[in-house]
C-alpha cells in the first residue's frame, strides 16, 4: 500500500515545485506539449516523467464540504429561484439540481451544495429552508 505525506514545499527540492508548475501549464492549456512546459519551468523531460505521477498539489478546493438536501415545493413561478437565491446568500454554491415533473402542483427537488463557506451548520440551513414560503418539507440526505 502506498504511503502519503503532507509536507511543506519549503523542505522539498525546487524540481518538485517545477514539476507542479509544468503540470499546471498543461492542465490549464497554456502549453499543449510536455516539452514546452518543461522548457518554460526549467527542468528536463526526464525529471518531469520521474515525478509527474507522484506529485499532487494540495489545494483548498479539495477540502470542500458537500451536502445533499431534498425539498418538496409548490410548483409556482419563481419558487425555486427564490430558494436558490436564499442559498446563495448563505455563501453556498449549487453543484447540481434535480427536479421532478410537478404532480398536483408539487415538485421534488434534490440539491447538491458546496457548503464549505456556510456560516452556520447544515442543520440550520435545512431549518431555514423549511420555513421558506412554498416549501412543504426539507431534509438532509447526506453531508461529506
Short mmCIF file of C-alpha atoms in Angstrom, two decimals:
data_model
loop_
_atom_site.label_atom_id
_atom_site.label_comp_id
_atom_site.label_asym_id
_atom_site.label_seq_id
_atom_site.Cartn_x
_atom_site.Cartn_y
_atom_site.Cartn_z
CA UNK A 1 0.00 0.00 0.00
CA UNK A 2 1.30 3.48 -0.87
CA UNK A 3 2.01 5.97 1.89
CA UNK A 4 1.22 9.65 1.52
CA UNK A 5 2.57 12.62 3.41
CA UNK A 6 1.51 16.25 3.51
CA UNK A 7 4.68 18.33 3.76
CA UNK A 8 5.57 21.99 3.37
CA UNK A 9 7.01 22.89 -0.01
CA UNK A 10 9.78 24.72 1.86
CA UNK A 11 11.58 21.43 2.51
CA UNK A 12 11.22 19.99 -0.99
CA UNK A 13 13.79 20.30 -3.77
CA UNK A 14 12.97 23.02 -6.33
CA UNK A 15 12.36 20.44 -9.06
CA UNK A 16 9.24 19.21 -7.26
CA UNK A 17 7.58 22.63 -7.47
CA UNK A 18 8.71 22.95 -11.09
CA UNK A 19 7.02 19.65 -11.93
CA UNK A 20 3.81 21.01 -10.38
CA UNK A 21 4.21 24.22 -12.40
CA UNK A 22 4.62 22.19 -15.58
CA UNK A 23 1.54 20.11 -14.70
CA UNK A 24 -0.44 23.33 -14.22
CA UNK A 25 0.72 24.71 -17.57
CA UNK A 26 -0.52 21.55 -19.27
CA UNK A 27 -3.77 21.35 -17.26
CA UNK A 28 -4.73 24.97 -17.93
CA UNK A 29 -3.90 24.75 -21.63
CA UNK A 30 -1.14 27.37 -21.51
CA UNK A 31 1.00 24.76 -23.22
CA UNK A 32 -0.08 21.64 -25.05
CA UNK A 33 3.14 19.68 -25.12
CA UNK A 34 5.28 18.40 -22.27
CA UNK A 35 8.49 19.56 -23.97
CA UNK A 36 7.13 23.15 -24.00
CA UNK A 37 6.04 23.00 -20.35
CA UNK A 38 9.34 21.66 -19.02
CA UNK A 39 11.31 24.22 -21.04
CA UNK A 40 9.19 27.05 -19.60
CA UNK A 41 9.79 25.94 -15.98
CA UNK A 42 13.43 24.93 -16.46
CA UNK A 43 13.50 21.16 -15.87
CA UNK A 44 14.28 18.18 -18.07
CA UNK A 45 11.65 15.89 -19.55
CA UNK A 46 13.23 13.04 -17.59
CA UNK A 47 12.69 14.89 -14.32
CA UNK A 48 9.08 15.60 -15.26
CA UNK A 49 8.38 11.96 -16.14
CA UNK A 50 10.12 10.75 -12.98
CA UNK A 51 7.78 12.71 -10.66
CA UNK A 52 4.62 13.53 -12.66
CA UNK A 53 2.53 10.60 -11.42
CA UNK A 54 3.55 11.02 -7.78
CA UNK A 55 3.03 14.73 -7.15
CA UNK A 56 -0.37 16.20 -6.42
CA UNK A 57 -0.70 19.74 -5.12
CA UNK A 58 -2.85 20.23 -2.04
CA UNK A 59 -5.46 22.89 -2.74
CA UNK A 60 -8.12 24.40 -0.53
CA UNK A 61 -10.77 23.44 -3.10
CA UNK A 62 -10.08 19.81 -2.38
CA UNK A 63 -11.26 20.30 1.19
CA UNK A 64 -14.77 21.45 0.27
CA UNK A 65 -17.81 20.14 2.12
CA UNK A 66 -20.84 18.94 0.24
CA UNK A 67 -24.43 18.34 1.29
CA UNK A 68 -27.43 16.78 -0.42
CA UNK A 69 -30.79 18.24 0.56
CA UNK A 70 -34.23 17.19 -0.65
CA UNK A 71 -37.15 19.60 -0.85
CA UNK A 72 -40.84 19.28 -1.61
CA UNK A 73 -42.02 22.58 -3.05
CA UNK A 74 -45.16 24.13 -4.54
CA UNK A 75 -44.87 24.40 -8.30
CA UNK A 76 -45.21 28.14 -8.83
CA UNK A 77 -43.16 30.52 -10.92
CA UNK A 78 -40.11 31.81 -9.10
CA UNK A 79 -40.22 29.45 -6.11
CA UNK A 80 -37.08 27.52 -7.00
CA UNK A 81 -35.34 30.78 -7.92
CA UNK A 82 -36.23 32.25 -4.52
CA UNK A 83 -34.84 29.16 -2.76
CA UNK A 84 -31.61 29.24 -4.77
CA UNK A 85 -31.19 32.96 -4.09
CA UNK A 86 -31.50 32.35 -0.35
CA UNK A 87 -28.95 29.52 -0.56
CA UNK A 88 -26.53 31.80 -2.44
CA UNK A 89 -26.96 34.50 0.22
CA UNK A 90 -25.62 31.96 2.72
CA UNK A 91 -22.42 31.51 0.66
CA UNK A 92 -23.39 28.07 -0.58
CA UNK A 93 -22.69 27.02 -4.15
CA UNK A 94 -25.22 24.87 -6.01
CA UNK A 95 -23.38 21.97 -7.65
CA UNK A 96 -26.40 20.08 -9.02
CA UNK A 97 -30.18 20.35 -9.17
CA UNK A 98 -32.58 17.51 -9.89
CA UNK A 99 -36.27 18.41 -10.07
CA UNK A 100 -39.17 16.08 -10.79
CA UNK A 101 -42.06 16.94 -13.06
CA UNK A 102 -44.75 18.54 -10.88
CA UNK A 103 -47.76 16.44 -9.93
CA UNK A 104 -50.72 18.23 -8.36
CA UNK A 105 -48.60 21.42 -8.33
CA UNK A 106 -45.96 19.81 -6.08
CA UNK A 107 -42.39 19.03 -7.14
CA UNK A 108 -39.49 17.20 -5.53
CA UNK A 109 -36.10 18.89 -5.74
CA UNK A 110 -32.72 17.41 -4.83
CA UNK A 111 -29.92 19.94 -4.35
CA UNK A 112 -26.25 19.10 -4.10
CA UNK A 113 -24.50 22.02 -2.43
CA UNK A 114 -20.96 23.08 -1.65
CA UNK A 115 -21.34 24.21 1.96
CA UNK A 116 -17.67 24.99 2.61
CA UNK A 117 -18.38 28.69 3.23
CA UNK A 118 -21.71 28.25 5.02
CA UNK A 119 -21.50 30.50 8.11
CA UNK A 120 -23.57 28.17 10.31
CA UNK A 121 -24.14 24.46 10.25
CA UNK A 122 -26.06 22.46 7.68
CA UNK A 123 -28.88 21.67 10.12
CA UNK A 124 -29.58 25.40 10.44
CA UNK A 125 -29.69 25.66 6.64
CA UNK A 126 -32.27 22.87 6.44
CA UNK A 127 -34.34 24.52 9.20
CA UNK A 128 -34.24 27.82 7.31
CA UNK A 129 -35.33 26.14 4.08
CA UNK A 130 -38.28 24.52 5.87
CA UNK A 131 -39.51 27.97 6.93
CA UNK A 132 -39.49 29.45 3.42
CA UNK A 133 -42.81 30.14 1.69
CA UNK A 134 -43.90 27.41 -0.73
CA UNK A 135 -41.56 24.80 0.82
CA UNK A 136 -43.56 21.85 2.14
CA UNK A 137 -40.58 19.99 3.53
CA UNK A 138 -36.80 19.93 3.55
CA UNK A 139 -34.47 17.21 4.75
CA UNK A 140 -30.78 16.48 4.82
CA UNK A 141 -29.81 13.33 2.92
CA UNK A 142 -26.05 13.38 3.30
CA UNK A 143 -23.05 15.50 4.25
CA UNK A 144 -19.46 14.96 3.18
#
